[in-house]
XYZ file of N, CA and C in Angstrom:
702
model
N 7.382 -101.135 -100.980
C 8.491 -100.185 -100.945
C 9.292 -100.406 -99.653
N 10.439 -101.049 -99.807
C 11.217 -101.420 -98.627
C 11.966 -100.237 -98.027
N 12.546 -99.412 -98.882
C 13.391 -98.317 -98.397
C 12.529 -97.194 -97.843
N 13.121 -96.483 -96.903
C 12.445 -95.341 -96.292
C 12.495 -94.147 -97.242
N 11.355 -93.462 -97.352
C 11.287 -92.252 -98.165
C 11.717 -91.083 -97.280
N 12.880 -90.517 -97.583
C 13.460 -89.463 -96.752
C 13.273 -88.097 -97.405
N 12.875 -87.140 -96.590
C 12.676 -85.763 -97.053
C 13.332 -84.804 -96.084
N 13.962 -83.755 -96.605
C 14.511 -82.715 -95.743
C 14.130 -81.349 -96.304
N 13.926 -80.391 -95.379
C 13.544 -79.028 -95.747
C 14.567 -78.081 -95.132
N 15.122 -77.192 -95.949
C 16.158 -76.261 -95.460
C 15.842 -74.835 -95.930
N 15.693 -73.920 -94.958
C 15.536 -72.508 -95.297
C 16.895 -71.881 -95.544
N 16.949 -70.852 -96.368
C 18.222 -70.175 -96.576
C 18.617 -69.340 -95.362
N 17.627 -68.979 -94.516
C 17.905 -68.190 -93.322
C 17.381 -68.924 -92.089
N 18.141 -68.841 -91.002
C 17.734 -69.481 -89.746
C 16.451 -68.857 -89.213
N 16.307 -67.542 -89.402
C 15.128 -66.824 -88.906
C 14.908 -65.596 -89.783
N 13.653 -65.095 -89.776
C 13.331 -63.900 -90.555
C 12.752 -62.841 -89.618
N 12.812 -61.562 -90.028
C 12.308 -60.495 -89.147
C 10.787 -60.538 -88.988
N 10.298 -60.039 -87.877
C 8.870 -60.036 -87.594
C 8.086 -59.202 -88.613
N 8.758 -58.312 -89.296
C 8.099 -57.503 -90.316
C 7.883 -58.252 -91.612
N 8.365 -59.504 -91.682
C 8.224 -60.285 -92.916
C 9.395 -60.081 -93.853
N 9.409 -60.829 -94.945
C 10.512 -60.726 -95.894
C 10.107 -61.274 -97.260
N 10.737 -60.757 -98.288
C 10.527 -61.212 -99.663
C 11.798 -60.908 -100.435
N 12.539 -61.915 -100.917
C 12.157 -63.328 -100.878
C 12.798 -64.065 -99.716
N 12.293 -65.273 -99.461
C 12.946 -66.232 -98.583
C 12.826 -67.578 -99.286
N 13.857 -68.403 -99.179
C 13.918 -69.625 -99.978
C 13.934 -70.870 -99.091
N 13.306 -71.922 -99.602
C 13.384 -73.231 -98.972
C 13.838 -74.254 -100.029
N 14.834 -75.072 -99.673
C 15.246 -76.172 -100.526
C 14.641 -77.457 -99.989
N 13.968 -78.195 -100.879
C 13.355 -79.474 -100.514
C 14.145 -80.584 -101.203
N 14.601 -81.569 -100.427
C 15.354 -82.696 -100.970
C 14.668 -84.001 -100.581
N 14.702 -84.992 -101.458
C 14.080 -86.293 -101.157
C 14.893 -87.441 -101.764
N 14.716 -88.620 -101.170
C 15.479 -89.804 -101.591
C 14.857 -91.056 -100.977
N 14.938 -92.145 -101.685
C 14.609 -93.460 -101.142
C 15.908 -94.195 -100.838
N 16.130 -94.552 -99.579
C 17.299 -95.346 -99.218
C 18.573 -94.534 -99.166
N 19.702 -95.219 -98.970
C 20.999 -94.586 -98.832
C 21.439 -94.004 -100.174
N 22.347 -92.993 -100.162
C 22.776 -92.358 -101.413
C 23.342 -93.372 -102.402
N 23.033 -93.166 -103.676
C 23.494 -94.085 -104.715
C 24.998 -93.972 -104.917
N 25.651 -95.093 -105.217
C 27.069 -95.097 -105.549
C 27.242 -94.588 -106.975
N 28.391 -94.023 -107.262
C 28.610 -93.424 -108.573
C 28.623 -94.461 -109.681
N 29.226 -95.599 -109.435
C 29.322 -96.642 -110.456
C 28.330 -97.746 -110.157
N 27.530 -98.109 -111.143
C 26.530 -99.153 -110.984
C 26.723 -100.217 -112.049
N 26.560 -101.481 -111.659
C 26.626 -102.565 -112.618
C 25.235 -102.897 -113.162
N 24.207 -102.546 -112.407
C 22.838 -102.784 -112.848
C 22.047 -101.486 -112.748
N 20.958 -101.412 -113.499
C 20.127 -100.213 -113.475
C 19.473 -100.056 -112.108
N 19.350 -98.827 -111.602
C 18.720 -98.613 -110.309
C 17.232 -98.986 -110.349
N 16.719 -99.395 -109.204
C 15.332 -99.816 -109.087
C 14.420 -98.600 -108.933
N 13.286 -98.603 -109.644
C 12.301 -97.531 -109.478
C 11.544 -97.772 -108.175
N 11.576 -96.781 -107.307
C 10.912 -96.881 -106.011
C 9.557 -96.168 -105.994
N 9.390 -95.186 -106.876
C 8.166 -94.395 -106.869
C 7.907 -93.853 -108.264
N 6.661 -93.950 -108.721
C 6.300 -93.425 -110.034
C 5.431 -92.167 -109.874
N 5.709 -91.195 -110.713
C 4.889 -89.963 -110.742
C 4.735 -89.354 -109.343
N 5.857 -89.150 -108.692
C 5.814 -88.506 -107.378
C 5.282 -87.088 -107.506
N 4.404 -86.694 -106.601
C 3.866 -85.339 -106.585
C 3.944 -84.775 -105.167
N 4.146 -83.459 -105.132
C 4.130 -82.734 -103.854
C 3.100 -81.628 -103.963
N 2.095 -81.700 -103.100
C 1.072 -80.650 -103.030
C 1.415 -79.705 -101.893
N 1.541 -78.412 -102.205
C 1.855 -77.394 -101.205
C 0.646 -76.469 -101.027
N 0.233 -76.291 -99.774
C -0.866 -75.392 -99.454
C -0.352 -74.292 -98.535
N -0.020 -73.113 -99.077
C 0.502 -72.025 -98.249
C -0.527 -71.547 -97.216
N -0.035 -71.156 -96.053
C -0.879 -70.613 -95.002
C -1.187 -69.133 -95.273
N -2.117 -68.584 -94.533
C -2.442 -67.161 -94.652
C -1.196 -66.313 -94.357
N -0.892 -65.360 -95.204
C 0.280 -64.516 -95.011
C 1.516 -65.032 -95.720
N 1.413 -66.231 -96.330
C 2.547 -66.807 -97.057
C 2.181 -66.946 -98.521
N 3.046 -66.485 -99.397
C 2.838 -66.600 -100.842
C 3.981 -67.395 -101.452
N 3.635 -68.399 -102.238
C 4.643 -69.140 -102.985
C 4.845 -68.393 -104.304
N 6.017 -67.753 -104.465
C 6.248 -66.847 -105.602
C 6.892 -67.545 -106.795
N 7.728 -68.562 -106.539
C 8.419 -69.218 -107.652
C 8.854 -70.623 -107.235
N 8.965 -71.504 -108.235
C 9.390 -72.881 -108.026
C 10.457 -73.197 -109.060
N 11.600 -73.693 -108.625
C 12.701 -73.998 -109.530
C 13.041 -75.487 -109.452
N 13.175 -76.128 -110.618
C 13.661 -77.501 -110.634
C 12.652 -78.556 -110.986
N 11.406 -78.174 -111.322
C 10.394 -79.172 -111.692
C 9.240 -78.503 -112.420
N 8.380 -79.333 -113.002
C 7.140 -78.828 -113.582
C 6.106 -78.668 -112.456
N 5.194 -77.725 -112.607
C 4.215 -77.495 -111.551
C 2.993 -76.798 -112.132
N 1.920 -76.785 -111.343
C 0.722 -76.032 -111.734
C 0.018 -75.565 -110.470
N -0.684 -74.441 -110.600
C -1.472 -73.923 -109.484
C -2.900 -74.419 -109.646
N -3.491 -74.944 -108.566
C -4.848 -75.448 -108.572
C -5.679 -74.737 -107.500
N -6.938 -75.107 -107.413
C -7.818 -74.506 -106.404
C -7.396 -74.880 -104.991
N -6.707 -76.012 -104.854
C -6.330 -76.465 -103.497
C -4.875 -76.189 -103.156
N -4.100 -75.701 -104.109
C -2.697 -75.407 -103.827
C -1.828 -75.613 -105.051
N -0.534 -75.669 -104.811
C 0.448 -75.859 -105.881
C 0.828 -77.329 -105.974
N 0.714 -77.914 -107.186
C 1.085 -79.320 -107.406
C 2.415 -79.357 -108.141
N 3.423 -79.944 -107.483
C 4.769 -80.090 -108.083
C 4.885 -81.507 -108.621
N 5.178 -81.635 -109.898
C 5.304 -82.938 -110.543
C 6.770 -83.327 -110.576
N 7.120 -84.337 -109.804
C 8.526 -84.650 -109.536
C 9.033 -85.887 -110.260
N 8.157 -86.565 -110.998
C 8.590 -87.698 -111.810
C 8.875 -88.949 -111.011
N 9.570 -89.907 -111.658
C 9.901 -91.159 -111.005
C 11.112 -90.981 -110.087
N 11.174 -91.811 -109.060
C 12.288 -91.774 -108.100
C 12.959 -93.130 -108.071
N 14.269 -93.154 -108.239
C 15.039 -94.392 -108.227
C 15.724 -94.578 -106.880
N 15.975 -95.802 -106.534
C 16.606 -96.113 -105.242
C 17.965 -95.423 -105.123
N 18.150 -94.689 -104.041
C 19.409 -94.020 -103.773
C 19.603 -92.692 -104.477
N 18.689 -92.330 -105.364
C 18.826 -91.080 -106.127
C 18.277 -89.898 -105.322
N 19.062 -88.847 -105.209
C 18.645 -87.638 -104.508
C 18.178 -86.600 -105.512
N 17.064 -85.948 -105.195
C 16.549 -84.872 -106.036
C 16.181 -83.687 -105.157
N 16.030 -82.546 -105.777
C 15.711 -81.340 -105.011
C 14.956 -80.326 -105.854
N 14.205 -79.489 -105.182
C 13.584 -78.318 -105.797
C 13.821 -77.130 -104.880
N 13.717 -75.948 -105.453
C 13.899 -74.719 -104.683
C 12.584 -73.934 -104.736
N 12.116 -73.508 -103.573
C 10.875 -72.742 -103.469
C 11.180 -71.325 -103.003
N 10.530 -70.345 -103.615
C 10.684 -68.950 -103.212
C 9.369 -68.455 -102.628
N 9.425 -67.948 -101.398
C 8.244 -67.446 -100.710
C 8.358 -65.946 -100.451
N 7.195 -65.335 -100.290
C 7.086 -63.994 -99.699
C 6.274 -64.178 -98.438
N 6.817 -63.769 -97.278
C 6.149 -63.996 -96.004
C 5.807 -62.660 -95.354
N 4.566 -62.516 -94.936
C 4.094 -61.282 -94.324
C 4.529 -61.160 -92.882
N 4.215 -60.041 -92.239
C 4.614 -59.809 -90.835
C 3.925 -60.795 -89.891
N 4.611 -61.061 -88.765
C 4.064 -62.004 -87.768
C 4.775 -61.781 -86.438
N 4.138 -62.214 -85.358
C 4.779 -62.145 -84.049
C 5.974 -63.090 -83.995
N 6.891 -62.845 -83.054
C 8.046 -63.717 -82.872
C 7.577 -65.139 -82.546
N 8.355 -66.102 -83.024
C 8.047 -67.493 -82.721
C 7.990 -68.353 -83.971
N 7.846 -69.634 -83.745
C 7.758 -70.603 -84.831
C 6.392 -70.510 -85.479
N 6.361 -70.323 -86.787
C 5.111 -70.058 -87.482
C 4.960 -70.965 -88.698
N 3.759 -71.508 -88.903
C 3.489 -72.376 -90.057
C 3.502 -71.571 -91.344
N 4.155 -72.105 -92.354
C 4.236 -71.462 -93.661
C 3.338 -72.172 -94.675
N 3.399 -73.503 -94.710
C 2.545 -74.240 -95.628
C 2.452 -75.705 -95.199
N 1.464 -76.401 -95.747
C 1.303 -77.839 -95.556
C 1.849 -78.543 -96.782
N 2.483 -79.706 -96.582
C 3.079 -80.466 -97.685
C 2.500 -81.877 -97.701
N 2.024 -82.306 -98.862
C 1.431 -83.633 -99.029
C 2.172 -84.348 -100.160
N 2.846 -85.438 -99.821
C 3.601 -86.227 -100.806
C 2.753 -87.423 -101.224
N 2.602 -87.619 -102.531
C 1.844 -88.780 -103.016
C 2.569 -89.395 -104.210
N 2.285 -90.674 -104.437
C 2.888 -91.392 -105.551
C 1.862 -92.331 -106.170
N 2.194 -92.813 -107.352
C 1.309 -93.765 -108.000
C 1.837 -95.176 -107.715
N 0.965 -96.059 -107.308
C 1.381 -97.436 -107.032
C 1.982 -98.067 -108.286
N 3.071 -98.811 -108.096
C 3.714 -99.465 -109.220
C 2.716 -100.387 -109.912
N 2.639 -100.274 -111.242
C 1.754 -101.078 -112.089
C 0.265 -100.797 -111.833
N -0.038 -99.675 -111.175
C -1.429 -99.305 -110.928
C -1.590 -97.799 -111.181
N -2.837 -97.380 -111.351
C -3.125 -95.966 -111.574
C -3.477 -95.240 -110.288
N -3.742 -95.989 -109.222
C -4.167 -95.400 -107.952
C -3.026 -94.635 -107.284
N -3.339 -93.456 -106.738
C -2.344 -92.679 -106.008
C -2.461 -92.960 -104.525
N -1.319 -92.942 -103.832
C -1.299 -93.170 -102.392
C -0.532 -92.028 -101.723
N -0.966 -91.668 -100.533
C -0.313 -90.620 -99.757
C 0.879 -91.225 -99.019
N 2.075 -90.661 -99.264
C 3.285 -91.142 -98.606
C 3.499 -90.495 -97.245
N 3.313 -89.206 -97.175
C 3.510 -88.469 -95.932
C 2.911 -87.076 -96.076
N 2.611 -86.474 -94.944
C 2.147 -85.092 -94.925
C 2.742 -84.409 -93.697
N 3.000 -83.127 -93.817
C 3.623 -82.406 -92.711
C 3.392 -80.920 -92.836
N 3.564 -80.251 -91.730
C 3.464 -78.809 -91.679
C 4.882 -78.232 -91.677
N 5.112 -77.204 -92.493
C 6.423 -76.591 -92.600
C 6.410 -75.243 -91.864
N 7.449 -75.016 -91.062
C 7.498 -73.835 -90.199
C 8.736 -73.002 -90.471
N 8.680 -71.748 -90.055
C 9.858 -70.869 -90.061
C 9.836 -70.062 -88.767
N 11.024 -69.610 -88.357
C 11.158 -68.858 -87.122
C 11.131 -67.348 -87.405
N 10.175 -66.646 -86.819
C 10.166 -65.183 -86.844
C 10.880 -64.674 -85.588
N 11.627 -63.579 -85.741
C 12.319 -63.029 -84.572
C 12.640 -61.551 -84.764
N 12.859 -60.874 -83.651
C 13.368 -59.500 -83.695
C 14.787 -59.462 -83.115
N 15.340 -60.647 -82.836
C 16.672 -60.763 -82.239
C 17.725 -60.572 -83.333
N 18.521 -59.498 -83.222
C 19.489 -59.157 -84.266
C 20.553 -60.233 -84.450
N 20.921 -60.901 -83.358
C 21.927 -61.958 -83.457
C 21.473 -63.083 -84.374
N 20.208 -63.480 -84.258
C 19.692 -64.540 -85.127
C 19.539 -64.054 -86.569
N 19.121 -62.808 -86.724
C 18.909 -62.286 -88.075
C 20.217 -62.103 -88.842
N 21.322 -61.942 -88.102
C 22.616 -61.718 -88.748
C 23.372 -63.015 -89.036
N 22.765 -64.145 -88.707
C 23.420 -65.417 -88.973
C 23.619 -65.595 -90.493
N 24.742 -66.180 -90.913
C 24.948 -66.391 -92.364
C 23.924 -67.350 -92.948
N 23.705 -67.231 -94.236
C 22.751 -68.111 -94.904
C 23.295 -69.544 -94.956
N 22.367 -70.490 -95.047
C 22.744 -71.888 -95.231
C 23.537 -71.991 -96.541
N 24.803 -72.446 -96.506
C 25.637 -72.435 -97.720
C 25.096 -73.302 -98.835
N 24.487 -74.431 -98.492
C 23.960 -75.323 -99.528
C 22.771 -74.691 -100.241
N 21.893 -74.049 -99.479
C 20.727 -73.385 -100.073
C 21.183 -72.168 -100.867
N 22.133 -71.416 -100.316
C 22.652 -70.232 -101.011
C 23.242 -70.616 -102.368
N 23.963 -71.728 -102.400
C 24.542 -72.193 -103.662
C 23.452 -72.558 -104.666
N 22.428 -73.252 -104.190
C 21.313 -73.643 -105.069
C 20.617 -72.424 -105.630
N 20.436 -71.391 -104.784
C 19.810 -70.140 -105.248
C 20.628 -69.513 -106.370
N 21.936 -69.397 -106.156
C 22.794 -68.729 -107.140
C 22.843 -69.496 -108.451
N 22.901 -70.833 -108.380
C 22.959 -71.614 -109.604
C 21.627 -71.574 -110.350
N 20.530 -71.447 -109.612
C 19.224 -71.380 -110.258
C 18.943 -70.022 -110.880
N 19.779 -69.027 -110.590
C 19.626 -67.716 -111.231
C 19.994 -67.768 -112.714
N 20.730 -68.800 -113.120
C 21.221 -68.871 -114.494
C 20.098 -68.946 -115.510
N 19.093 -69.794 -115.281
C 18.039 -70.009 -116.291
C 17.283 -68.725 -116.626
N 16.727 -67.977 -115.642
C 16.032 -66.742 -116.016
C 16.948 -65.703 -116.662
N 18.227 -65.655 -116.263
C 19.159 -64.712 -116.880
C 19.424 -65.098 -118.329
N 19.556 -66.406 -118.600
C 19.748 -66.869 -119.974
C 18.544 -66.495 -120.845
N 17.336 -66.649 -120.292
C 16.125 -66.314 -121.053
C 16.089 -64.828 -121.383
N 16.419 -63.972 -120.393
C 16.424 -62.527 -120.618
C 17.476 -62.139 -121.670
N 18.657 -62.737 -121.541
C 19.731 -62.417 -122.478
C 19.383 -62.870 -123.885
N 18.783 -64.055 -123.999
C 18.423 -64.568 -125.325
C 17.387 -63.680 -125.992
N 16.429 -63.157 -125.217
C 15.450 -62.226 -125.787
C 16.147 -60.970 -126.332
N 17.142 -60.479 -125.569
C 17.875 -59.295 -126.028
C 18.630 -59.610 -127.332
N 19.285 -60.759 -127.393
C 20.002 -61.140 -128.621
C 19.047 -61.218 -129.799
N 17.894 -61.873 -129.591
C 16.936 -62.074 -130.681
C 16.349 -60.770 -131.190
N 16.346 -59.728 -130.352
C 15.808 -58.428 -130.758
C 16.898 -57.483 -131.259
N 18.097 -58.038 -131.453
C 19.175 -57.241 -132.015
C 19.983 -56.455 -130.995
N 19.669 -56.614 -129.693
C 20.409 -55.889 -128.657
C 21.563 -56.788 -128.183
N 22.520 -56.943 -129.081
C 23.621 -57.913 -128.869
C 24.441 -57.558 -127.626
N 24.825 -56.269 -127.527
C 25.679 -55.838 -126.413
C 24.963 -56.023 -125.062
N 23.669 -55.698 -125.026
C 22.888 -55.850 -123.793
C 22.857 -57.313 -123.345
N 22.583 -58.232 -124.286
C 22.549 -59.652 -123.951
C 23.913 -60.156 -123.487
N 24.951 -59.710 -124.179
C 26.313 -60.121 -123.812
C 26.686 -59.634 -122.414
N 26.326 -58.415 -122.091
C 26.645 -57.862 -120.771
C 25.925 -58.607 -119.655
N 24.668 -58.995 -119.889
C 23.936 -59.769 -118.892
C 24.675 -61.044 -118.548
N 25.091 -61.770 -119.595
C 25.763 -63.044 -119.377
C 27.133 -62.856 -118.743
N 27.859 -61.825 -119.180
C 29.191 -61.594 -118.628
C 29.121 -61.256 -117.140
N 28.159 -60.414 -116.756
C 28.031 -60.045 -115.340
C 27.711 -61.266 -114.478
N 26.819 -62.116 -114.980
C 26.463 -63.301 -114.210
C 27.652 -64.245 -114.103
N 28.375 -64.439 -115.191
C 29.555 -65.306 -115.173
C 30.610 -64.754 -114.207
N 30.822 -63.448 -114.210
C 31.792 -62.837 -113.302
C 31.397 -63.046 -111.835
N 30.072 -62.908 -111.557
C 29.606 -63.105 -110.183
C 29.841 -64.550 -109.729
N 29.645 -65.500 -110.631
C 29.870 -66.906 -110.299
C 31.360 -67.190 -110.088
N 32.211 -66.563 -110.870
C 33.657 -66.748 -110.702
C 34.118 -66.195 -109.362
N 33.530 -65.093 -108.935
C 33.861 -64.534 -107.617
C 33.476 -65.519 -106.522
N 32.277 -66.126 -106.650
C 31.844 -67.123 -105.673
C 32.761 -68.339 -105.695
N 33.198 -68.762 -106.894
C 34.090 -69.917 -107.014
C 35.397 -69.665 -106.273
N 35.933 -68.450 -106.421
C 37.187 -68.116 -105.752
C 36.990 -67.964 -104.245
N 35.877 -67.343 -103.858
C 35.629 -67.080 -102.436
C 35.368 -68.371 -101.655
N 34.669 -69.307 -102.292
C 34.262 -70.516 -101.578
C 35.032 -71.757 -102.013
N 35.951 -71.571 -102.972
C 36.736 -72.702 -103.470
C 35.820 -73.850 -103.917
N 34.840 -73.509 -104.725
C 33.822 -74.453 -105.179
C 33.838 -74.491 -106.705
N 34.180 -75.656 -107.272
C 34.294 -75.784 -108.717
C 32.934 -75.741 -109.427
N 31.856 -76.015 -108.731
C 30.536 -75.970 -109.370
C 30.238 -74.572 -109.901
N 30.629 -73.553 -109.138
C 30.442 -72.173 -109.598
C 31.281 -71.911 -110.847
N 32.510 -72.405 -110.846
C 33.397 -72.215 -111.995
C 32.827 -72.899 -113.226
N 32.327 -74.135 -113.072
C 31.757 -74.873 -114.189
C 30.559 -74.145 -114.783
N 29.713 -73.586 -113.908
C 28.543 -72.838 -114.379
C 28.988 -71.590 -115.131
N 29.984 -70.889 -114.603
C 30.486 -69.676 -115.277
C 31.083 -70.004 -116.636
N 31.812 -71.126 -116.702
C 32.415 -71.548 -117.970
C 31.342 -71.846 -119.013
N 30.251 -72.508 -118.593
C 29.151 -72.804 -119.493
C 28.506 -71.515 -120.028
N 28.348 -70.512 -119.150
C 27.724 -69.256 -119.556
C 28.610 -68.529 -120.550
N 29.919 -68.535 -120.325
C 30.823 -67.872 -121.260
C 30.812 -68.550 -122.622
N 30.685 -69.864 -122.660
C 30.590 -70.569 -123.944
C 29.316 -70.186 -124.679
N 28.225 -70.073 -123.924
C 26.960 -69.656 -124.537
C 27.033 -68.219 -125.034
N 27.698 -67.357 -124.258
C 27.855 -65.955 -124.668
C 28.596 -65.862 -125.994
N 29.647 -66.668 -126.123
C 30.417 -66.698 -127.379
C 29.533 -67.212 -128.524
N 28.799 -68.294 -128.274
C 27.948 -68.894 -129.295
C 26.832 -67.935 -129.709
N 26.142 -67.346 -128.721
C 25.057 -66.401 -129.024
C 25.592 -65.199 -129.790
N 26.784 -64.732 -129.393
C 27.365 -63.562 -130.055
C 27.577 -63.801 -131.534
N 28.153 -64.960 -131.876
C 28.405 -65.270 -133.281
C 27.092 -65.483 -134.040
N 26.220 -66.304 -133.462
C 24.962 -66.663 -134.144
C 24.079 -65.462 -134.408
N 23.856 -64.648 -133.380
C 22.913 -63.546 -133.520
C 23.530 -62.333 -134.221
N 24.834 -62.171 -134.132
C 25.469 -61.075 -134.872
C 25.350 -61.340 -136.376
N 25.585 -62.592 -136.786
C 25.442 -62.943 -138.202
C 23.997 -62.825 -138.650
N 23.077 -63.312 -137.801
C 21.665 -63.246 -138.154
C 21.177 -61.820 -138.277
N 21.616 -60.959 -137.357
C 21.205 -59.553 -137.390
C 21.763 -58.862 -138.643
N 23.024 -59.184 -138.983
C 23.645 -58.581 -140.161
C 22.920 -59.032 -141.429
N 22.514 -60.307 -141.487
C 21.803 -60.798 -142.665
C 20.444 -60.126 -142.816
N 19.743 -59.894 -141.691
C 18.452 -59.223 -141.753
C 18.606 -57.782 -142.215
N 19.693 -57.122 -141.752
C 19.950 -55.760 -142.179
C 20.203 -55.676 -143.683
N 20.982 -56.616 -144.209
C 21.279 -56.643 -145.658
C 20.010 -56.886 -146.459
N 19.189 -57.828 -145.947
C 17.927 -58.156 -146.649
C 17.015 -56.928 -146.686
N 16.980 -56.181 -145.586
C 16.122 -54.990 -145.513
C 16.597 -53.922 -146.493
N 17.922 -53.788 -146.651
C 18.459 -52.776 -147.578
C 18.187 -53.122 -149.030
N 18.090 -54.440 -149.301
C 17.888 -54.862 -150.683
C 16.433 -54.770 -151.125
N 15.527 -54.601 -150.163
C 14.091 -54.545 -150.514
C 13.752 -53.204 -151.176
């Protein structure tokens, strides 16, 4: 493996209060080599097969949710299955923690162990391991710092999947208006972010949600009406 395996960790907040907080988010990004160009004449080279990240939370830290990959909880920690990695390709996952109270200062949150499977072999090898920290403070100036914009954006875009699941359950149970309102509120919130930050990604996400709202409305309204007719005919 010629290229360097690069990893970055970004908290949504520069520091958290000494009393603890729930939730707090960390975005993990990784890549082999320099960023890939948009246009390629040849297929990118596989640099790593079956990449895995093992996370072992420290005492007082709970890993509450993982967005962006398959995962499982084991006796030794959380195993994130990240798949194959191609040269120049950037990937990311979002982690949600609940952190208990602690004294001011830099504090360990969890240990991270990156491993991969050797190309053409079944043996796994450890790529890197590190301790992840966060800053606890009672300093109001640090606590009032704005959130990391890149992490904040990832959090907001990742809210779509659970909202879609909740709305779809409402549609399937005949609560058409409830499901529609869930999707409309989320789309409106994304449009506000798009206007406030001049970011088209928010607009694209909102547009997708509105299309789904229209599709779900037609599909489930017809389905609900057909079930009602069938029930009356029995």
